[in-house]
Coordinates of C-alpha atoms and ligand atoms in Angstrom, one line a residue:
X1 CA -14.2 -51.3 -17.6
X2 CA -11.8 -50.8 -20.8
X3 CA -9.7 -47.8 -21.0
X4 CA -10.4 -46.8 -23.8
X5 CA -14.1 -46.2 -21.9
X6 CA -12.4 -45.6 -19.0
X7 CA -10.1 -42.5 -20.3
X8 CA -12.4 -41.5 -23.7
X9 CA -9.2 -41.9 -26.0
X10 CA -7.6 -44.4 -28.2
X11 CA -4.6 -43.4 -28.9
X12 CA -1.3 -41.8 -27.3
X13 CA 0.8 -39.7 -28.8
X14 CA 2.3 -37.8 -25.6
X15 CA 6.5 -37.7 -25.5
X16 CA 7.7 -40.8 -22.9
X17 CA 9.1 -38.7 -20.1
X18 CA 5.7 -36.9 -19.5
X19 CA 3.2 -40.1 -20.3
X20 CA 2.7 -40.8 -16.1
X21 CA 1.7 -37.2 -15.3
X22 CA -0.4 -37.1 -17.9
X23 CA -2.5 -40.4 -17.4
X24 CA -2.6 -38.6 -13.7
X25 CA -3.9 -35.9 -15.0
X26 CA -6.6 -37.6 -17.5
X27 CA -7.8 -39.8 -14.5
X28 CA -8.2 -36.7 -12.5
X29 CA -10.3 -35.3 -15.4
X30 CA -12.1 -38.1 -15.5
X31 CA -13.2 -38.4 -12.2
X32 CA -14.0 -35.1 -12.0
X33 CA -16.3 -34.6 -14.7
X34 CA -18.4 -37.1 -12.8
X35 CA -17.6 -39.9 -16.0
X36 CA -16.6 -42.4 -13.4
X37 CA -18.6 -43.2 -9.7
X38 CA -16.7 -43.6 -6.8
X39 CA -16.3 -47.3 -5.9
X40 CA -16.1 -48.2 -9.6
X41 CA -13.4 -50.5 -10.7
X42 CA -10.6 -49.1 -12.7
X43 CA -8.8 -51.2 -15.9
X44 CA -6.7 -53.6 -14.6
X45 CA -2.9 -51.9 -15.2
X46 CA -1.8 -54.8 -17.9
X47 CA -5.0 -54.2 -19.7
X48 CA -4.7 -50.2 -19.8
X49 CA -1.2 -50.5 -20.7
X50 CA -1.9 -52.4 -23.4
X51 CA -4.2 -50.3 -24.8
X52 CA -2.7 -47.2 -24.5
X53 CA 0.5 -48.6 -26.0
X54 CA 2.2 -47.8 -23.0
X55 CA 4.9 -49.7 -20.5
X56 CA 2.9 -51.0 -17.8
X57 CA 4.9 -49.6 -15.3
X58 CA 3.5 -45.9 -16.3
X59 CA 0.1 -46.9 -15.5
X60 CA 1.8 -48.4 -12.3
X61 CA 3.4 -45.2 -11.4
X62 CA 0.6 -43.1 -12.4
X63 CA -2.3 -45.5 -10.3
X64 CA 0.3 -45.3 -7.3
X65 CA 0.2 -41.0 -7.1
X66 CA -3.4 -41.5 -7.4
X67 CA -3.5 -43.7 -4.6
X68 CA -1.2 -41.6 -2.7
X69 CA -3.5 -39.2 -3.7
X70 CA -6.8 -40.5 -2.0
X71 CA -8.5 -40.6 -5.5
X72 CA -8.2 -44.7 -6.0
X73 CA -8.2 -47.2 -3.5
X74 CA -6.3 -50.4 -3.5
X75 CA -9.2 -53.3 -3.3
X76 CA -9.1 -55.7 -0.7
X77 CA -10.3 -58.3 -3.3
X78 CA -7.9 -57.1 -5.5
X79 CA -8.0 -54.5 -8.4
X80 CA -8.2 -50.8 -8.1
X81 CA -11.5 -49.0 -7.4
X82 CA -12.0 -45.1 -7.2
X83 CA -12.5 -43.6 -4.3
X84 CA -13.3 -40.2 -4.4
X85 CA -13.8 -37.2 -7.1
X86 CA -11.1 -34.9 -6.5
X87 CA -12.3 -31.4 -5.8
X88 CA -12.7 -29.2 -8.7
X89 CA -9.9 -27.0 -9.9
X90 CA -9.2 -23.5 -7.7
X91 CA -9.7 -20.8 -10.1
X92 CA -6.5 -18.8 -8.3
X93 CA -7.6 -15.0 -9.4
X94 CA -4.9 -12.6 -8.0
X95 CA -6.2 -10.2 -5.5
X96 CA -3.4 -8.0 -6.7
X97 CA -4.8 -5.0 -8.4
X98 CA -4.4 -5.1 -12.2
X99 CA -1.4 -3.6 -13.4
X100 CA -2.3 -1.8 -16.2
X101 CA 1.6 -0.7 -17.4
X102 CA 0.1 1.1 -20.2
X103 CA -1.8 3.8 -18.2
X104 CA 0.5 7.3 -17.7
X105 CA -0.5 7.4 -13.8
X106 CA -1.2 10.8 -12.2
X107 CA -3.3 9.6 -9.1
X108 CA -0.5 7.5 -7.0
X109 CA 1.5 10.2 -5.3
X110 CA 5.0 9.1 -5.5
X111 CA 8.0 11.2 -5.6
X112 CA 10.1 11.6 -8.9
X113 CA 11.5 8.2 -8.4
X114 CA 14.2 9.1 -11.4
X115 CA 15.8 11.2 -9.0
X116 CA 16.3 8.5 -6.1
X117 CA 19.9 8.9 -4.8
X118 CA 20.9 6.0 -6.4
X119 CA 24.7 6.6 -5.7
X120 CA 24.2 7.9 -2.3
X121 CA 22.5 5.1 -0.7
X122 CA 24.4 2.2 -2.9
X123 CA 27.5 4.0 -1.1
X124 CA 26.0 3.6 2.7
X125 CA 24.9 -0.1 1.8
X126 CA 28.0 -1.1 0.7
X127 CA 29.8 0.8 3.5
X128 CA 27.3 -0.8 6.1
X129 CA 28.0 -4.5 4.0
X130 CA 31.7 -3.5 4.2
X131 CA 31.9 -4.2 8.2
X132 CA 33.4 -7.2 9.8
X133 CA 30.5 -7.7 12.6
X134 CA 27.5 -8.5 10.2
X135 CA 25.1 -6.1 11.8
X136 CA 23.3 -5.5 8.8
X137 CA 22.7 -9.4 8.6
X138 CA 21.3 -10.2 12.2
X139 CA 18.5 -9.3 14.6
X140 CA 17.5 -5.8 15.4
X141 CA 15.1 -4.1 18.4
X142 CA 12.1 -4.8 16.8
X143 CA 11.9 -1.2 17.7
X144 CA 14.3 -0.5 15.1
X145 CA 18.0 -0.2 14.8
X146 CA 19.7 2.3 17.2
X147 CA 21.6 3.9 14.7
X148 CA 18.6 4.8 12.5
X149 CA 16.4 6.0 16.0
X150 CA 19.5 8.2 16.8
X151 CA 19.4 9.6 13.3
X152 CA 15.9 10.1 13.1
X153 CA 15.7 11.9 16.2
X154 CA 17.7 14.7 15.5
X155 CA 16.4 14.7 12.0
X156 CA 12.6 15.0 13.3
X157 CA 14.1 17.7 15.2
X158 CA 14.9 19.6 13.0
X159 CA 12.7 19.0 10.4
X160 CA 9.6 19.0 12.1
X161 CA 9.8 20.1 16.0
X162 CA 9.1 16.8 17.0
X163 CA 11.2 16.0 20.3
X164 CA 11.6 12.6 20.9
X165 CA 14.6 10.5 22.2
X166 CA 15.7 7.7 20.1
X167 CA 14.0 4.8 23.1
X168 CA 10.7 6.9 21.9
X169 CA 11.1 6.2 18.1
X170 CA 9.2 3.4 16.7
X171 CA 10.8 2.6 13.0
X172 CA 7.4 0.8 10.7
X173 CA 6.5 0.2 7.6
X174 CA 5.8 3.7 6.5
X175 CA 2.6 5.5 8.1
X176 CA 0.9 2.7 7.0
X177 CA 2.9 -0.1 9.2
X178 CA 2.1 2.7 12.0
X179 CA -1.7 3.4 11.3
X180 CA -1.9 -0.8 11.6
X181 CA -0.1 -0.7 15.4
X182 CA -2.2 2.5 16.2
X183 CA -5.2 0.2 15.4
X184 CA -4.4 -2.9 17.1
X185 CA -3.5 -1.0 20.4
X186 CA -6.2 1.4 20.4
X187 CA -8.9 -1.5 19.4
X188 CA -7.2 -3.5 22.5
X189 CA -8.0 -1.0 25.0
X190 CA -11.9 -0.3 23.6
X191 CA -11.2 2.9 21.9
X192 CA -11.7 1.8 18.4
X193 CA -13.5 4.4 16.4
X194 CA -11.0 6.7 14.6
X195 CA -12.4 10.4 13.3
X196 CA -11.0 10.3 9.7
X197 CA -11.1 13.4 7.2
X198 CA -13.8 13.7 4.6
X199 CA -12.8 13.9 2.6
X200 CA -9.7 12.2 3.2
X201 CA -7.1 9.2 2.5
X202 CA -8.5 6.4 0.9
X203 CA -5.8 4.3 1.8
X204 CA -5.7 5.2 5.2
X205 CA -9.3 4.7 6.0
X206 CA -9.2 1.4 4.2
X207 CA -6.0 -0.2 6.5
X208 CA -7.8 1.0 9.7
X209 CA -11.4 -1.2 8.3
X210 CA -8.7 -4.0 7.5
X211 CA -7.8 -4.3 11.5
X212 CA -11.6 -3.8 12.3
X213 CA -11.2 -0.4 13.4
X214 CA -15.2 1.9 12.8
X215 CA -14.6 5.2 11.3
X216 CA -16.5 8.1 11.5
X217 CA -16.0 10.7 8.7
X218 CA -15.8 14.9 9.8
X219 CA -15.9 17.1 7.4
X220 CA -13.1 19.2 6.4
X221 CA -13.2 22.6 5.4
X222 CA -11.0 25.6 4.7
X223 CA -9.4 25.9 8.0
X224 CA -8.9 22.1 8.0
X225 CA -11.1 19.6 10.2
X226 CA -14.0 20.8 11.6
X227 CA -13.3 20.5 15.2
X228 CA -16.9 21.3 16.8
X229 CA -18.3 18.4 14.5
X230 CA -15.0 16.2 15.8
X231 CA -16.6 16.6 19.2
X232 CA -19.6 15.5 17.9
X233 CA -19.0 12.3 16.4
X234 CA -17.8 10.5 19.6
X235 CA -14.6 9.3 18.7
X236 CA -11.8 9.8 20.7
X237 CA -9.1 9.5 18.3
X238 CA -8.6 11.6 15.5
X239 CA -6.5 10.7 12.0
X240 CA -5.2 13.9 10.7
X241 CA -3.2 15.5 7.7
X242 CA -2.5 19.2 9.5
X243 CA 0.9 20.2 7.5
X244 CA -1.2 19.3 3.7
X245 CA -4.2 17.9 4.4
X246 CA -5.1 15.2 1.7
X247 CA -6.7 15.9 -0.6
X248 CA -7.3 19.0 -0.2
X249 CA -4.1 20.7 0.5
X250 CA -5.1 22.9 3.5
X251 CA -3.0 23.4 6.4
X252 CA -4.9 23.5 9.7
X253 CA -5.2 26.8 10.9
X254 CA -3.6 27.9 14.3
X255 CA -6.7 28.2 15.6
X256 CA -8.5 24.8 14.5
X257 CA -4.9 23.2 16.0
X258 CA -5.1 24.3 19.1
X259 CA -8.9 23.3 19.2
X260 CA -8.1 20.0 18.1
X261 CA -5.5 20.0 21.2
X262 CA -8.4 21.2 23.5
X263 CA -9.9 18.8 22.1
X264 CA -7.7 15.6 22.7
X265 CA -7.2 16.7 26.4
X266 CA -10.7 17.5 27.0
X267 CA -11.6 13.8 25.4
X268 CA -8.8 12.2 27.0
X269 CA -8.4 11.6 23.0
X270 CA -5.5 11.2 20.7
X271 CA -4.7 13.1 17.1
X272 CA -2.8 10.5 14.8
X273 CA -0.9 13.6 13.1
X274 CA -0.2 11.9 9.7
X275 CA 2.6 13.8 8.3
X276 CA 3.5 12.1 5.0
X277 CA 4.5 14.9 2.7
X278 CA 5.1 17.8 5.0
X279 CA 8.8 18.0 3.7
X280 CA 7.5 19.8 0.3
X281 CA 6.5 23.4 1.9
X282 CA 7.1 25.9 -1.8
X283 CA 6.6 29.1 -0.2
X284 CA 7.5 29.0 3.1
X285 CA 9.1 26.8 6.2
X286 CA 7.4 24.0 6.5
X287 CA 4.5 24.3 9.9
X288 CA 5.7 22.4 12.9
X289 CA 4.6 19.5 13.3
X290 CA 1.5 18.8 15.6
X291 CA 2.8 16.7 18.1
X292 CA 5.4 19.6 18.8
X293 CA 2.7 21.2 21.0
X294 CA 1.7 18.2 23.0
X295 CA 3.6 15.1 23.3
X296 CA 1.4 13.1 25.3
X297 CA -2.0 13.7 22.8
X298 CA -0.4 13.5 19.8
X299 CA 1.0 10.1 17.8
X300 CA 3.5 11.7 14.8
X301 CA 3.4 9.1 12.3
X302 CA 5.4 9.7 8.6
X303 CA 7.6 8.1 6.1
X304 CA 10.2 7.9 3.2
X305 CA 7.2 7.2 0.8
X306 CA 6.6 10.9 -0.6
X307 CA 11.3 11.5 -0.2
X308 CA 12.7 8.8 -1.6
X309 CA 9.9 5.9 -2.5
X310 CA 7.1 4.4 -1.0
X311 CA 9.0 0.7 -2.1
X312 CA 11.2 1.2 0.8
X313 CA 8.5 0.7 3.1
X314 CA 10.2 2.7 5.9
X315 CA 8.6 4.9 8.5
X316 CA 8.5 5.9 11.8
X317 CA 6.0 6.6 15.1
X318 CA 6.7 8.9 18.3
X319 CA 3.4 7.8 20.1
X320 CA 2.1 9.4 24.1
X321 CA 4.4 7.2 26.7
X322 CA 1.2 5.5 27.7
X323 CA 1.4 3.6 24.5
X324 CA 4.5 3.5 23.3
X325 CA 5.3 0.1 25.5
X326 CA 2.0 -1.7 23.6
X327 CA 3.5 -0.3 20.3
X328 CA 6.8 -2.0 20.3
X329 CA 5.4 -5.1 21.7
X330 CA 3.0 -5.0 18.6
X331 CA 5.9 -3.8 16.2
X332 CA 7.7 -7.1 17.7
X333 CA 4.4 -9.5 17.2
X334 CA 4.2 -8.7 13.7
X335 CA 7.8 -9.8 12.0
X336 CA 10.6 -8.3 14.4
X337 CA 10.9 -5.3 12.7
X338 CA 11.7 -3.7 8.8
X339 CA 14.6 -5.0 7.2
X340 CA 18.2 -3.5 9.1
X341 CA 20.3 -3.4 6.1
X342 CA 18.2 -0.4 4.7
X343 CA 17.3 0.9 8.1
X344 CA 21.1 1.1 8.2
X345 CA 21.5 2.5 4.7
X346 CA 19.0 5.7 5.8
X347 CA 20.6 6.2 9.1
X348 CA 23.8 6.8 6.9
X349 CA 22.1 9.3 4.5
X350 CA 20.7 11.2 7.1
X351 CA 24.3 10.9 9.0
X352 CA 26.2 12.5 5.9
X353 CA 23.4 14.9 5.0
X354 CA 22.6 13.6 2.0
X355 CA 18.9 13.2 2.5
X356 CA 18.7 16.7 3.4
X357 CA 20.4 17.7 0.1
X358 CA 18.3 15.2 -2.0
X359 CA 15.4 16.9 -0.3
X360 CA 16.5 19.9 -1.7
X361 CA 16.7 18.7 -5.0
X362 CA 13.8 17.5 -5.3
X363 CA 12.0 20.8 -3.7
X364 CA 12.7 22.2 -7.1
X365 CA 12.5 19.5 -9.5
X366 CA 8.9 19.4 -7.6
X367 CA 8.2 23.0 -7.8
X368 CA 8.9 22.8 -11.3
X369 CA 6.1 20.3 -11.4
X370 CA 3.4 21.3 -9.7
X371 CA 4.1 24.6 -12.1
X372 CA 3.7 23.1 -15.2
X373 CA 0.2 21.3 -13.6
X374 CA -1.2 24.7 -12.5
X375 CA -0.5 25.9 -16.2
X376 CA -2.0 22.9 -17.8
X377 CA -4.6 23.4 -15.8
X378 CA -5.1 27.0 -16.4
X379 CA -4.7 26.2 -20.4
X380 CA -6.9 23.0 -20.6
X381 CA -9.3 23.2 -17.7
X382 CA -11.4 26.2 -17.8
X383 CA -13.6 26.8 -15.4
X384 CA -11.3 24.5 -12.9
X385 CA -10.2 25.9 -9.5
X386 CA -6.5 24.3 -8.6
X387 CA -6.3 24.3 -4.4
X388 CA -3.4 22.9 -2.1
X389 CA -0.4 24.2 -4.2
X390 CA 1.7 25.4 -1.4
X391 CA 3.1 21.7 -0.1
X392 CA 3.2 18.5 -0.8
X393 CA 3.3 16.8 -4.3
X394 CA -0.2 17.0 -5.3
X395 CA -3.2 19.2 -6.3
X396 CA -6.6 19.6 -5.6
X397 CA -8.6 20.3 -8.8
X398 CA -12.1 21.3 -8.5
X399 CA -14.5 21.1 -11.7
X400 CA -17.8 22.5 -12.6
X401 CA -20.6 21.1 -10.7
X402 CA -22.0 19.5 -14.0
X403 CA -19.1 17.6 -13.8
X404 CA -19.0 14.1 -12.8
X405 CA -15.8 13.4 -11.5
X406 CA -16.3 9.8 -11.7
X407 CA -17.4 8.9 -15.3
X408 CA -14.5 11.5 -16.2
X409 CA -11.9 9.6 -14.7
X410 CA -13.4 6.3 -16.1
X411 CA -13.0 7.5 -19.5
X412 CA -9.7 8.8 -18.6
X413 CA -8.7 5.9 -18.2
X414 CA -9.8 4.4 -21.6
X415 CA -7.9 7.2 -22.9
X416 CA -4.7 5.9 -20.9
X417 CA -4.6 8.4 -18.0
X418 CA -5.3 7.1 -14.2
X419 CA -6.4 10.0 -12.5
X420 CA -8.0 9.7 -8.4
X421 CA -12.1 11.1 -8.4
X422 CA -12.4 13.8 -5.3
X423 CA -15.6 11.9 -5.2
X424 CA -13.5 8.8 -4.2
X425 CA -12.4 10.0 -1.6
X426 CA -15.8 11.3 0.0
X427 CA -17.8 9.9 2.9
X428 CA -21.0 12.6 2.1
X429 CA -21.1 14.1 -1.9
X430 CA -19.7 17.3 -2.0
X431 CA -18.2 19.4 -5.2
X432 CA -16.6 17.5 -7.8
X433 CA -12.5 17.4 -8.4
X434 CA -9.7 15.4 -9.2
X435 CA -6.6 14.4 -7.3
X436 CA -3.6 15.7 -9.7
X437 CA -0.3 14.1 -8.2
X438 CA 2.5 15.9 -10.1
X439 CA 5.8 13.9 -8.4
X440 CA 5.7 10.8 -10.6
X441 CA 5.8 12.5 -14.3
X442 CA 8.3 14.5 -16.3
X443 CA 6.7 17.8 -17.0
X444 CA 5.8 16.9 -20.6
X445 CA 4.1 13.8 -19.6
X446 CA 2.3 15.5 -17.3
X447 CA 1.1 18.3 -19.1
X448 CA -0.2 15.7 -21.8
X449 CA -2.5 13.9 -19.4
X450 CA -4.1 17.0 -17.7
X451 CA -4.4 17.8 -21.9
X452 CA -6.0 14.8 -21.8
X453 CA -8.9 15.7 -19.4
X454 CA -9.2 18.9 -20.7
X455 CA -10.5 17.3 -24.2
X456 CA -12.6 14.7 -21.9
X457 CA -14.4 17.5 -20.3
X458 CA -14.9 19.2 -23.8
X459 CA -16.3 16.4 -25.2
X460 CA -19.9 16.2 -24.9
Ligands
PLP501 C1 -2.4 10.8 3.3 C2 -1.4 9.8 3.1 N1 -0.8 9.2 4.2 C3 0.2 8.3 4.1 C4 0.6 7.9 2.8 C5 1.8 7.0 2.7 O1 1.7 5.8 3.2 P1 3.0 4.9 3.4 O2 4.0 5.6 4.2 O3 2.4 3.7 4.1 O4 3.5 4.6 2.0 C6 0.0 8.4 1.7 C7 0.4 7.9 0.4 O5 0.0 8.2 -0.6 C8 -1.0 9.3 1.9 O6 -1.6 9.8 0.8

């Protein structure tokens, strides 16, 4: 076979340095498009050399990483014969969700991440990095470091009326890290099916499907979860927001949290008390946390996600006794533990008390917020009913039943705006709405994409 046949080209005009990987890669082609059979003889390297204008040696070199390759096979009567196609190209498509950098985002609900104590916590780091015995640099419990459990446990405390010793803190990667032990321990002792809120966290319900765990959706009304329908469902564990329930913003009521409590003992059950914004209460102390009232029914699971940035991917757990063991030998399975240097870092801050005054800080920068997204809201939504604006850094804003939330966030985005559909984030159709997070925008910025909607809804 010639090679000029051989290759479908004539002439080479390719810089010398790069001529062997690109014969490589013009055999490859070539046996791939099915122009040559396996077991057919390949041009003789003088001969290809030759025609190609090239040294022989490159058609040397470039036969040999074939070889090496499996695609051609030295002949036993001498000469080179191919012998196999080479599978065809992986298209590699990134399962990373498309970052669209142009789209002002009002659905993720981070903090105001302008305001991260930059100083603050470069300060601890470098005082952490400053000691002789390299502690930041080795192995920690996979439970965590003992100076950040110690920290954390008078700062739950405090914060939040959970009493737990530092041996009873597990440190994750944020309530998600915890939602993903929760799920392989519960789905190791048969009690897989988690009650989730409906509507509820999209994220939440999607890691426990990820580690196989069957949720069953109960509705959610003004008081919170509906506890008699709980009962219902079967499950004996129960994923809850009860300090700012997401998305709707309501706190359980006194009464639906001591039924849910009945309820867990009752069931032998367990209330996963997801408490991931409960530090922004506007109007009043924050509730006590859930697990406050019963220890041994109730895993408190939270983070730095909605305080200083979900990037930090720091959290914690204070699980029943009966499961704490299976938790931190599960914390250890999966990587030994979150990183120590910025475990370190946050034990410092909450040492010094300068998490609780960046907390306070950004109380009123979020205040100031969530103001300026009831006004917009009041100004460009008519008809719109804002709910959930005494915590957390979000709102809840229903819409005319003509509306459909969907197509309205689908051409908010075309305008630029990402905004969450309630309709999302429901297991059975209910009203329509739209998740506003107000944390991540300035005030202008956000008063320009709920502007935004409002002319969306006004168009016909
Ligand atoms: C209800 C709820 N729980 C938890 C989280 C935070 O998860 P993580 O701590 O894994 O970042 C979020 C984040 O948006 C949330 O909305």
């Amino acid at each position: 076979m010639s090679g000029a046949n051989f290759l479908q080209l004539h002439t080479l005009d390719v810089p010398r340095g790069r001529r062997v990987s690109w014969l490589v890669e013009r055999v490859r082609t070539a046996l791939r498009d099915g122009r040559v059979e396996p077991g057919t003889r390949v041009p003789p390297t003088r001969a290809l050399a030759e025609e190609l204008g090239v040294a022989r040696g490159t058609v040397v070199e470039a036969y040999r990483r074939l070889t090496e390759e499996g695609l051609l096979t030295a002949n036993r009567g001498g000469g080179t014969v191919v012998s196999a196609s080479p599978p065809p190209p992986t298209a590699f498509r990134s399962r990373e969700p498309r970052a669209e950098p142009d789209l002002l985002d009002i659905s993720t609900g981070t903090p105001d991440l302008s305001a991260f104590p930059r100083a603050a916590w470069l300060r601890a780091e470098e005082g952490v990095l400053s000691g002789s015995d390299g502690r930041a640099l080795t192995y920690a419990p996979a439970q965590g470091t003992l100076a950040l459990r110690t920290e954390l446990s008078s700062w739950l405390a405090r914060s939040r009326g959970v009493l737990a010793p530092p041996d009873r803190i597990i440190v994750t990667g944020g309530v998600t890290g915890a939602l993903a032990l929760l799920a392989r321990v519960l789905h190791d002792r048969g009690r897989g099916t988690v009650a989730v809120e409906d509507p509820g966290a999209e994220g939440n319900r999607r890691i426990l499907a990820h580690w196989s765990t069957p949720t069953v959706p109960v509705r959610v009304d003004q008081e919170g979860l509906v506890v008699h329908e709980l009962a219902a469902s079967g499950a004996r564990t129960a994923l809850v927001t009860p300090a700012h329930q997401f998305p709707t913003g309501v706190v359980l009521s006194p009464a639906r949290r001591r039924a849910l409590l009945t309820w867990a003992v009752e069931r032998d059950g367990l209330v996963v008390e997801d408490d991931y914004d409960a530090e922004y209460r506007y109007d009043r102390r924050p509730v006590r946390a859930l697990h406050s009232m019963a220890p041994e029914r109730v895993a408190h699971v939270s983070s730095l996600s909605k305080t200083l940035g979900p990037g930090l991917r720091l959290g914690w757990l204070v699980a029943p006794s009966d499961l704490h063991d299976d938790l931190v030998r599960a914390r250890w399975g999966t990587d030994l533990g979150s990183p120590v240097l910025p475990q370190l870092a946050l034990a410092e801050l909450l040492r010094s008390g300068a998490l609780e005054r960046h907390l306070r800080t950004m109380r009123t920068r979020h205040r100031r917020r969530r103001d300026t997204a009831v006004r917009a809201v009041a100004e460009h939504l008519p008809g719109a009913v804002v709910e959930g604006v005494a915590a957390g850094i979000h709102l809840l804003v229903l819409l005319p039943e003509h509306v459909d939330d969907a197509v309205l966030a689908e051409r908010a985005r075309e305008e630029g705006i990402r905004v969450e559909p309630l309709s999302s984030l429901r297991a059975v159709p209910g009203p329509p709405g739209v998740v506003v997070s107000y944390g991540t925008h300035p005030p202008a910025r956000l008063a320009a994409a709920i502007a935004v909607l409002g002319g969306l809804l006004r168009r016909p």
